[in-house]
């Protein structure tokens, strides 16, 4: 590294380097600058040492490299600053680019004969402090396309292999997300399984940037943007997996989160895939049988409402009905659906909904009712012969009624159009192999509501957080099970009159029933 280089050149002592390194975490500046500020190195010595260390002059070079990959070939596109006396190529991934080095240098020199070509690592670039992109007018593009048959280029890098093995493992564990979080020590890789994060691997700091770059290259995230929010998407055909990627900067480096979408699960979705009991399935079928009206799924993020809504759409005959979805972003791609994405910022939910109504749909799915305009249009569509499906970000079904009124929808309109409002939440399904029976006298510690049941000889269980050897068991759970509460049209009217239908079963009651059946742990009841 640069510090050792300075010691070898007799410009600073080991003690001076240690002093500078000790203030670096606080000063958050380049080592050279700290040494100059501490009076341990002159600016001139620092500049010439940096030039000698990097083998280039540290001035006025602008560059950027965009590398892309598709199924047939891999190519590297270079955008090169033309002002400099020589040319810099920033390598997004040294390992990946090293296969191209000779051809890259040749091509670049051919296009810009007056330039001397250098390839620098991220760390070297960082030392130069040149993490900027050239203005387009001053740049020139060179595209190197590899022959599809060139085996040396199409072969996977160790980083790619690592990513693929992580994704494969995540899929086998039924993980919903994979997190790559830069920390002080390196990179923490975690899976979200059954709603909980588990660390599966850590990567040393020296390797983490190259690996993150490979993750970005593979998941459609821009390689040249560091520290700003970005999104990307990719498909891993061999794994039958789609991935939606989000990245952002934080104080220790970058954070990337991959949302995993299992293509096989998506393709085979039916009403049965939501994990509901027969009562709930009947309610859904009945609501879907209506030719118009509104079906609402409510719950927090991660409550299973998007998946439930998608499964509902898959239960509709899409040959004889035109089904349009408006989503931010499209999460599951379904056959026979016209899916409109509003996440690009060019169009809002209400604008997309208004234009969709002109496309003569039978069924419209609106990803979320967030504002008054969308709520108004959704009810307008529902009351003019369309079946509208949507979600609301509320905890309960009764709360959803209040929320709709808060969004300016008249009670009459709600009562005449609501077919079904369901609130959902997911709870861990106990592993039958290792669940632990809870003594009757201990039940009250977990749930007040369960005490009388426990005294009438209902056996409750709790999760064995250490798990067992059963292949489906992850920390004592085998996936998750759906809890729900529902209000149908006639119940919506009763709530207005202040009359509570004895048939209404709350989320908590639903959870208590599941716990009494030993499907979920008793500890899951109190927080519903
Ligand atoms: Zn188990």
mmCIF file with all atom_site columns, C-alpha atoms and ligand atoms in Angstrom, residues 431 434 468 473, ligand 1:
data_model
loop_
_atom_site.group_PDB
_atom_site.id
_atom_site.type_symbol
_atom_site.label_atom_id
_atom_site.label_alt_id
_atom_site.label_comp_id
_atom_site.label_asym_id
_atom_site.label_entity_id
_atom_site.label_seq_id
_atom_site.pdbx_PDB_ins_code
_atom_site.Cartn_x
_atom_site.Cartn_y
_atom_site.Cartn_z
_atom_site.occupancy
_atom_site.B_iso_or_equiv
_atom_site.pdbx_formal_charge
_atom_site.auth_seq_id
_atom_site.auth_comp_id
_atom_site.auth_asym_id
_atom_site.auth_atom_id
_atom_site.pdbx_PDB_model_num
ATOM   1 C  CA  . UNK A 1 431 ? -40.942 -27.712 12.686 1.00 0.00 ? 431 UNK A CA  1
ATOM   2 C  CA  . UNK A 1 434 ? -38.245 -30.331 16.965 1.00 0.00 ? 434 UNK A CA  1
ATOM   3 C  CA  . UNK A 1 468 ? -32.786 -29.808 14.010 1.00 0.00 ? 468 UNK A CA  1
ATOM   4 C  CA  . UNK A 1 473 ? -35.960 -26.934 9.340  1.00 0.00 ? 473 UNK A CA  1
HETATM 5 ZN ZN1 . LIG B 2 .   ? -36.628 -28.877 13.324 1.00 0.00 ? 1   LIG B ZN1 1
#
